[in-house]
Coordinates of C-alpha atoms in Angstrom, one line a residue:
M5 CA 103.3 179.3 50.3
P6 CA 105.5 176.7 51.9
G7 CA 105.5 176.5 55.7
P8 CA 108.5 177.0 57.9
R9 CA 111.3 174.5 57.4
R10 CA 111.5 171.8 60.2
P11 CA 114.9 171.5 61.7
R12 CA 116.6 168.1 61.6
R13 CA 116.9 165.8 64.6
G14 CA 119.6 167.1 66.9
Q15 CA 119.6 170.7 65.5
P16 CA 118.2 173.6 67.5
S17 CA 115.2 175.3 66.1
S18 CA 114.6 179.0 66.0
D19 CA 113.4 179.1 69.6
G20 CA 116.4 177.2 70.9
Y21 CA 114.9 173.8 71.5
E22 CA 115.4 170.6 69.8
E23 CA 112.4 169.0 68.2
D24 CA 112.1 166.2 70.8
D25 CA 112.8 168.5 73.7
R26 CA 110.2 171.1 72.8
P27 CA 107.7 171.6 75.6
V28 CA 104.2 170.5 74.8
P29 CA 101.7 173.3 75.1
D30 CA 99.0 172.7 77.7
E31 CA 96.2 172.7 75.1
E32 CA 97.9 169.8 73.3
I33 CA 98.0 167.6 76.3
D34 CA 95.2 165.0 76.4
P35 CA 92.9 165.6 79.2
A36 CA 92.7 162.9 82.0
P37 CA 90.2 160.2 81.2
A38 CA 87.0 160.6 83.0
A39 CA 86.5 158.3 86.0
P40 CA 84.4 155.3 85.2
R41 CA 80.9 155.3 86.4
G42 CA 78.4 152.7 87.3
R43 CA 79.4 149.1 86.6
G44 CA 82.9 150.1 85.4
R45 CA 83.7 151.9 88.7
R46 CA 82.5 148.9 90.7
R47 CA 84.8 146.6 88.7
E48 CA 87.7 148.9 89.3
A49 CA 87.0 149.1 93.0
R50 CA 86.7 145.3 93.2
F51 CA 90.0 144.9 91.4
E52 CA 91.7 147.4 93.7
L53 CA 90.3 145.6 96.7
E54 CA 91.6 142.3 95.6
F55 CA 94.9 143.1 94.0
G56 CA 95.7 146.5 95.5
D57 CA 96.5 149.8 93.8
F58 CA 99.5 150.0 91.5
E59 CA 101.3 152.4 89.3
P60 CA 101.6 151.7 85.5
A61 CA 105.0 151.1 84.2
E62 CA 106.3 153.6 81.7
R63 CA 107.8 152.4 78.5
P64 CA 111.4 153.5 78.0
S65 CA 112.1 156.1 75.3
R66 CA 113.4 154.7 72.0
R67 CA 115.8 157.7 71.9
T68 CA 117.3 157.6 75.3
G69 CA 117.0 153.8 75.8
G70 CA 115.7 154.1 79.4
G71 CA 114.5 156.4 82.1
T72 CA 111.1 157.3 83.3
G73 CA 109.1 160.3 82.1
S74 CA 110.4 160.0 78.6
R75 CA 108.0 159.9 75.8
D76 CA 108.0 157.4 72.9
R77 CA 107.4 158.8 69.5
S78 CA 105.9 155.6 68.2
T79 CA 103.2 155.5 70.9
G80 CA 102.8 159.2 71.3
G81 CA 104.1 159.1 74.9
E82 CA 101.3 156.9 76.2
D83 CA 101.9 154.5 79.1
T84 CA 102.1 150.9 78.0
Y85 CA 102.0 147.6 79.9
E86 CA 103.9 144.5 79.2
T87 CA 101.6 141.6 78.3
V88 CA 101.9 138.6 80.7
D89 CA 100.6 135.2 79.8
P90 CA 98.2 133.9 82.4
L91 CA 99.3 131.0 84.5
P92 CA 98.0 127.7 83.4
R93 CA 95.2 126.4 85.6
Q94 CA 96.2 123.4 87.5
R95 CA 93.8 120.5 87.3
R96 CA 92.9 118.9 90.6
P97 CA 94.0 115.3 90.6
R98 CA 91.4 112.6 90.9
D99 CA 91.4 109.3 92.6
R100 CA 91.5 107.4 89.3
D101 CA 94.4 109.3 88.0
L102 CA 97.7 107.4 88.1
I103 CA 100.8 109.2 89.3
D104 CA 103.9 108.8 87.2
E105 CA 106.1 106.1 88.5
V106 CA 109.9 105.9 88.4
D107 CA 111.5 103.2 86.4
D108 CA 112.3 100.9 89.3
A109 CA 108.9 101.2 90.9
T110 CA 106.4 98.4 90.7
Y111 CA 103.3 99.6 92.5
D112 CA 100.5 101.9 92.0
S113 CA 100.9 105.0 94.2
R114 CA 97.3 104.8 95.2
L115 CA 98.1 101.6 97.2
A116 CA 100.4 103.6 99.5
D117 CA 97.7 106.3 99.9
R118 CA 95.2 103.6 100.8
D119 CA 97.6 102.0 103.3
A120 CA 98.2 105.4 104.9
R121 CA 94.5 106.0 105.3
V122 CA 94.0 102.5 106.8
R123 CA 96.8 103.1 109.3
E124 CA 95.3 106.4 110.2
R125 CA 91.9 104.9 110.8
V126 CA 93.5 102.1 113.0
A127 CA 95.2 104.8 115.1
R128 CA 92.0 106.7 115.5
A129 CA 90.1 103.5 116.4
E130 CA 92.6 102.7 119.1
G131 CA 92.1 106.2 120.6
A132 CA 95.4 107.6 119.3
A133 CA 95.7 111.2 118.3
A134 CA 95.3 112.2 114.7
P135 CA 98.5 112.7 112.6
R136 CA 100.1 116.2 112.9
G137 CA 98.9 118.6 110.3
R138 CA 95.4 117.2 109.9
R139 CA 92.3 118.3 111.8
R140 CA 89.9 115.8 113.3
S141 CA 86.4 116.1 111.9
D142 CA 83.5 116.2 114.2
R143 CA 81.5 114.0 111.8
E144 CA 83.9 111.0 112.0
P145 CA 82.3 107.6 112.6
P146 CA 82.8 106.0 116.1
A147 CA 85.8 103.8 116.8
D148 CA 83.9 100.5 116.8
E149 CA 82.4 101.3 113.4
V150 CA 85.9 102.2 111.9
A151 CA 87.4 99.0 113.4
G152 CA 84.6 97.0 111.8
E153 CA 85.2 98.7 108.4
I154 CA 88.9 98.0 108.6
E155 CA 88.4 94.4 109.4
A156 CA 85.9 94.0 106.6
L157 CA 88.5 95.6 104.2
E158 CA 91.2 93.2 105.3
R159 CA 88.9 90.2 104.8
F160 CA 88.0 91.5 101.4
E161 CA 91.6 91.9 100.3
D162 CA 92.5 88.4 101.6
A163 CA 89.6 87.0 99.7
I164 CA 90.7 88.7 96.5
E165 CA 94.2 87.3 96.9
S166 CA 93.2 83.8 97.9
V167 CA 90.1 83.0 95.9
R168 CA 89.9 82.7 92.1
T169 CA 86.7 83.0 90.2
T170 CA 85.3 80.0 88.5
S171 CA 86.1 81.5 85.1
D172 CA 89.8 81.8 86.1
R173 CA 89.9 78.2 87.2
G174 CA 87.8 76.8 84.4
G175 CA 84.9 76.0 86.8
G176 CA 84.8 74.6 90.3
S177 CA 87.9 73.4 92.2
D178 CA 91.3 73.1 90.4
L179 CA 92.3 69.9 92.1
G180 CA 91.4 67.8 89.0
A181 CA 93.5 70.1 86.8
R182 CA 96.4 69.9 89.2
V183 CA 96.3 66.1 89.1
L184 CA 96.1 66.0 85.3
V185 CA 99.2 68.2 85.0
A186 CA 101.1 66.5 87.8
I187 CA 101.0 63.1 86.1
P188 CA 102.9 63.9 82.9
A189 CA 105.3 66.2 84.9
A190 CA 106.1 63.4 87.3
A191 CA 106.7 61.1 84.3
V192 CA 109.2 63.6 82.7
A193 CA 111.0 64.0 86.1
I194 CA 111.4 60.2 86.6
F195 CA 112.7 59.8 83.0
L196 CA 115.3 62.5 83.5
V197 CA 116.4 61.1 86.9
A198 CA 116.6 57.6 85.5
Q199 CA 118.8 58.7 82.5
G200 CA 121.2 60.8 84.5
G201 CA 124.4 62.1 83.0
P202 CA 124.1 64.6 80.1
V203 CA 120.4 63.9 79.6
F204 CA 119.6 64.9 83.2
A205 CA 121.8 68.0 83.0
V206 CA 120.3 69.2 79.7
G207 CA 116.8 68.5 80.9
I208 CA 117.0 70.5 84.1
A209 CA 118.9 73.3 82.2
V210 CA 115.9 73.7 79.9
F211 CA 113.6 74.0 82.9
G212 CA 116.1 76.5 84.4
L213 CA 116.1 78.7 81.3
V214 CA 112.3 78.8 81.4
G215 CA 112.5 79.8 85.1
I216 CA 115.0 82.6 84.3
W217 CA 112.6 83.9 81.6
E218 CA 109.7 83.9 84.1
L219 CA 111.8 85.7 86.7
T220 CA 112.9 88.4 84.3
R221 CA 109.4 88.8 82.9
M222 CA 108.0 89.3 86.5
F223 CA 110.5 92.1 87.1
A224 CA 110.7 93.5 83.6
R225 CA 110.5 97.1 84.9
T226 CA 114.0 96.6 86.4
R227 CA 115.3 95.7 82.9
P228 CA 117.3 92.6 83.8
S229 CA 119.3 90.7 81.3
L230 CA 117.7 87.4 80.1
F231 CA 120.9 86.7 78.1
A232 CA 123.3 87.0 81.0
G233 CA 121.0 85.1 83.3
G234 CA 120.7 82.2 80.8
V235 CA 124.4 82.1 80.2
G236 CA 125.2 82.1 83.9
L237 CA 122.7 79.3 84.6
V238 CA 124.0 77.1 81.8
A239 CA 127.6 77.7 82.9
I240 CA 126.9 76.6 86.5
I241 CA 125.1 73.5 85.4
A242 CA 127.8 72.6 82.9
A243 CA 130.5 73.2 85.6
A244 CA 128.7 70.8 88.0
A245 CA 128.3 68.2 85.3
I246 CA 132.0 68.4 84.2
G247 CA 133.5 68.7 87.7
G248 CA 131.5 66.0 89.3
N249 CA 131.6 65.3 93.1
D250 CA 135.4 65.9 93.2
G251 CA 135.5 69.5 92.0
G252 CA 132.0 70.3 91.0
R253 CA 131.3 72.7 93.8
E254 CA 134.5 74.7 93.2
A255 CA 133.7 74.8 89.5
M256 CA 130.2 76.1 90.2
V257 CA 131.6 78.9 92.4
T258 CA 134.1 79.8 89.7
A259 CA 131.4 80.0 87.0
L260 CA 129.2 82.1 89.3
V261 CA 132.0 84.6 89.9
A262 CA 132.8 84.8 86.1
T263 CA 129.2 85.7 85.3
V264 CA 129.2 88.8 87.5
P265 CA 131.1 91.1 85.0
L266 CA 129.0 89.6 82.2
V267 CA 125.8 90.6 84.0
F268 CA 127.1 94.1 84.5
I269 CA 128.0 94.5 80.8
A270 CA 124.8 93.0 79.5
V271 CA 122.6 95.2 81.8
S272 CA 124.5 98.4 81.2
L273 CA 124.6 98.0 77.4
A274 CA 121.0 97.0 76.9
R275 CA 118.6 99.4 75.2
P276 CA 117.1 100.8 77.3
A277 CA 119.9 100.4 79.8
G278 CA 119.1 98.9 83.2
G279 CA 120.6 99.8 86.6
M280 CA 121.3 98.2 89.9
P281 CA 117.8 96.6 90.2
G282 CA 118.3 94.9 86.9
V283 CA 121.7 93.6 88.0
A284 CA 120.2 92.3 91.2
V285 CA 117.3 90.5 89.5
T286 CA 119.7 88.9 87.0
L287 CA 122.1 87.7 89.7
L288 CA 119.2 86.4 91.8
G289 CA 118.1 84.2 89.0
I290 CA 121.7 82.8 88.5
V291 CA 122.2 82.1 92.2
W292 CA 118.8 80.9 93.1
L293 CA 118.1 78.7 90.0
G294 CA 121.6 78.0 88.7
M295 CA 123.1 76.9 92.0
A296 CA 120.1 74.8 93.0
L297 CA 120.1 73.0 89.7
G298 CA 123.8 72.6 89.9
H299 CA 123.4 70.9 93.2
A300 CA 120.8 68.6 91.7
V301 CA 123.4 67.5 89.2
L302 CA 125.9 66.8 91.9
L303 CA 123.4 64.9 94.0
R304 CA 122.5 62.7 91.0
D305 CA 126.2 61.8 90.5
T306 CA 126.6 60.6 94.1
T307 CA 126.1 57.0 95.2
H308 CA 122.4 56.1 95.0
G309 CA 122.0 59.7 94.0
G310 CA 119.1 58.9 91.7
G311 CA 117.1 57.4 94.5
I312 CA 117.8 60.4 96.8
V313 CA 116.7 62.8 94.1
V314 CA 113.4 60.9 93.8
D315 CA 113.0 61.0 97.6
V316 CA 113.5 64.7 97.6
L317 CA 111.0 65.3 94.9
V318 CA 108.4 62.9 96.4
G319 CA 108.7 64.6 99.8
T320 CA 108.5 68.0 98.3
F321 CA 105.5 67.5 96.0
L322 CA 103.5 65.3 98.4
G323 CA 104.2 67.6 101.2
D324 CA 103.0 70.5 99.1
T325 CA 99.9 68.6 98.2
G326 CA 99.2 67.8 101.9
A327 CA 99.6 71.4 102.8
Y328 CA 97.2 72.4 100.1
L329 CA 94.5 70.0 101.1
G330 CA 95.0 70.5 104.8
G331 CA 94.8 74.2 104.5
R332 CA 91.6 74.0 102.5
M333 CA 90.0 71.7 105.0
F334 CA 91.4 72.8 108.4
G335 CA 93.2 76.0 107.8
S336 CA 92.1 78.9 110.0
H337 CA 95.3 80.6 111.2
K338 CA 97.3 82.5 108.6
L339 CA 100.9 81.6 108.4
A340 CA 102.3 84.7 106.6
P341 CA 99.4 86.8 105.4
R342 CA 101.6 89.6 104.0
I343 CA 103.6 87.1 101.9
S344 CA 101.0 84.5 100.9
P345 CA 97.5 84.9 102.2
N346 CA 96.6 81.3 101.3
K347 CA 99.0 79.5 103.5
T348 CA 97.9 78.5 107.0
V349 CA 99.6 77.1 110.1
E350 CA 97.4 74.0 109.9
G351 CA 98.4 73.4 106.3
L352 CA 102.1 73.8 107.1
V353 CA 101.9 71.2 109.9
I354 CA 100.0 68.7 107.8
G355 CA 102.3 69.3 104.8
M356 CA 105.4 68.7 107.0
I357 CA 104.0 65.5 108.4
T358 CA 103.1 64.3 104.9
A359 CA 106.6 65.0 103.6
V360 CA 108.3 63.1 106.4
V361 CA 105.9 60.1 106.0
A362 CA 106.3 60.2 102.2
V363 CA 110.1 60.0 102.4
W364 CA 110.0 57.3 105.0
F365 CA 107.6 55.3 103.0
A366 CA 109.8 55.7 99.9
G367 CA 112.8 54.5 101.9
L368 CA 111.0 51.2 102.5
Y369 CA 111.7 50.2 98.9
Q370 CA 115.4 51.3 99.2
D371 CA 117.3 48.7 101.2
W372 CA 120.4 51.0 101.2
L373 CA 118.5 53.7 103.1
S374 CA 117.7 53.0 106.8
G375 CA 114.5 54.2 108.4
T376 CA 116.4 56.7 110.6
D377 CA 118.1 58.2 107.7
A378 CA 114.9 58.4 105.8
L379 CA 113.2 60.2 108.7
L380 CA 116.0 62.6 109.0
L381 CA 116.0 63.3 105.3
G382 CA 112.3 63.8 105.3
L383 CA 112.5 66.2 108.2
V384 CA 115.0 68.3 106.4
I385 CA 112.9 68.4 103.3
A386 CA 109.8 69.2 105.3
I387 CA 111.6 72.3 106.7
A388 CA 113.4 73.5 103.6
A389 CA 110.5 73.1 101.1
P390 CA 108.1 75.5 102.8
I391 CA 110.8 78.1 103.1
G392 CA 111.4 77.9 99.3
D393 CA 107.7 78.1 98.6
L394 CA 107.4 81.2 100.8
F395 CA 110.5 82.7 99.1
E396 CA 108.9 82.5 95.7
S397 CA 105.6 83.8 97.0
F398 CA 107.5 86.8 98.4
L399 CA 108.9 87.5 95.0
K400 CA 105.5 87.2 93.3
R401 CA 104.0 89.5 96.0
D402 CA 106.6 92.1 95.4
A403 CA 106.1 91.8 91.6
G404 CA 102.4 92.0 91.9
T405 CA 101.5 88.8 90.1
K406 CA 99.5 85.7 90.9
D407 CA 101.5 83.1 89.0
A408 CA 105.0 83.2 87.5
G409 CA 104.0 81.4 84.3
V410 CA 101.5 79.0 82.7
L411 CA 103.7 76.1 81.6
F412 CA 102.1 73.7 84.1
G413 CA 98.5 75.0 83.8
A414 CA 96.8 75.1 87.2
H415 CA 100.2 74.7 88.9
G416 CA 101.5 77.9 87.3
G417 CA 104.9 78.1 85.8
V418 CA 108.3 76.5 86.5
L419 CA 109.0 78.7 89.4
D420 CA 105.6 78.0 90.9
R421 CA 106.2 74.2 90.6
L422 CA 109.9 74.0 91.5
D423 CA 110.2 76.8 94.1
A424 CA 110.1 74.4 97.1
A425 CA 112.4 71.9 95.3
M426 CA 115.1 74.5 94.8
F427 CA 115.6 74.8 98.5
A428 CA 114.9 71.1 99.3
I429 CA 117.4 69.7 96.7
V430 CA 120.3 71.8 98.2
A431 CA 119.4 70.7 101.7
G432 CA 119.0 67.1 100.7
Y433 CA 122.5 67.1 99.0
Y434 CA 124.4 68.2 102.1
V435 CA 122.4 65.9 104.4
W436 CA 123.2 63.0 102.1
L437 CA 126.9 64.0 102.1
A438 CA 126.8 64.1 105.9
M439 CA 125.3 60.6 106.0
G440 CA 128.5 59.3 104.3
A441 CA 127.6 59.4 100.6
A442 CA 130.4 59.8 98.1

């Protein structure tokens, strides 16, 4: 016999209730779950102690779309919880892990952390208070021990920067390798100076392009434009060669100004595109190398200009050699340890004296150059050349490299060999003009 007909949803039944609103008899309600015992109760107590007590969230009714106390037909009215994915466990960084650097950065972030720790130890060694936010440990070493450790660390860093291993040098001292490279380089320089004119301009332009390449390679992270730097350098040298002494300087300035928009377009359209650091490095190469080599062309075109160029190069290179040998034999006081740890005050003094004597001695074979003018020219070269050397060392220090290139073997690259000459050639040009050269 068929059972009673069930009313449809929304229609009242025989007792006046809708199907979903019919009260549930007490005997149909599931009894409350028994309280856990033993280990389960201990786990629950530990959970409540750590996270606190909470009320379960009730799932909204599918029919009403919300509200508490409603029952869901699909789940039988049971309380449900929304599943939450656990948070990812963060790994503790280690000392050997590298922190991501921005595009224009050039250093390992661990170096800054090391410097901060060294400064903190120095402050503690001098009796200063610990930095705010950090608690002094009772087991810290005494001040004299910390000072000794810091001094040893500084000596170790200076040794790393100033000493090469025998495998890097090819065994023993690199003085012999320097001499072997210096002889053909001097021969090439004398040939270019003696030829003069277009041969001299083209020859120094080739060296300048190699220097631009070395500079952009050192600061490759800034994304400079090798194309714009090369075009600007060649344009300045060509302007100096075409303009001559009458209008060469004005033509060089015009070429320099014309390359500024070219640098901006080349850097911004590169893939990947560069920014302000790339523009700065590119313009640095054009101004530093292009203007210096342009002045070399102007100096060569003056009266007795070839002899003055030779005097500048002799004073620069012999002064650098004297500073190198004097620093190795007598150097004990650092000249600029943060820029170039190898250079010493003793080496600087010996190099300056060597440069002045070398220019004066070369003037003895030039009857058109008096002894006083030779001494004055040598003194200017002795001052300008070390500044140019320190400038290039500053750039290499900032770039984190030992040598700019390998074109001259033990001497490094073009920038390593001609860094001092870049400043000395400009100073020599204006001194020679002041002496009445035309």
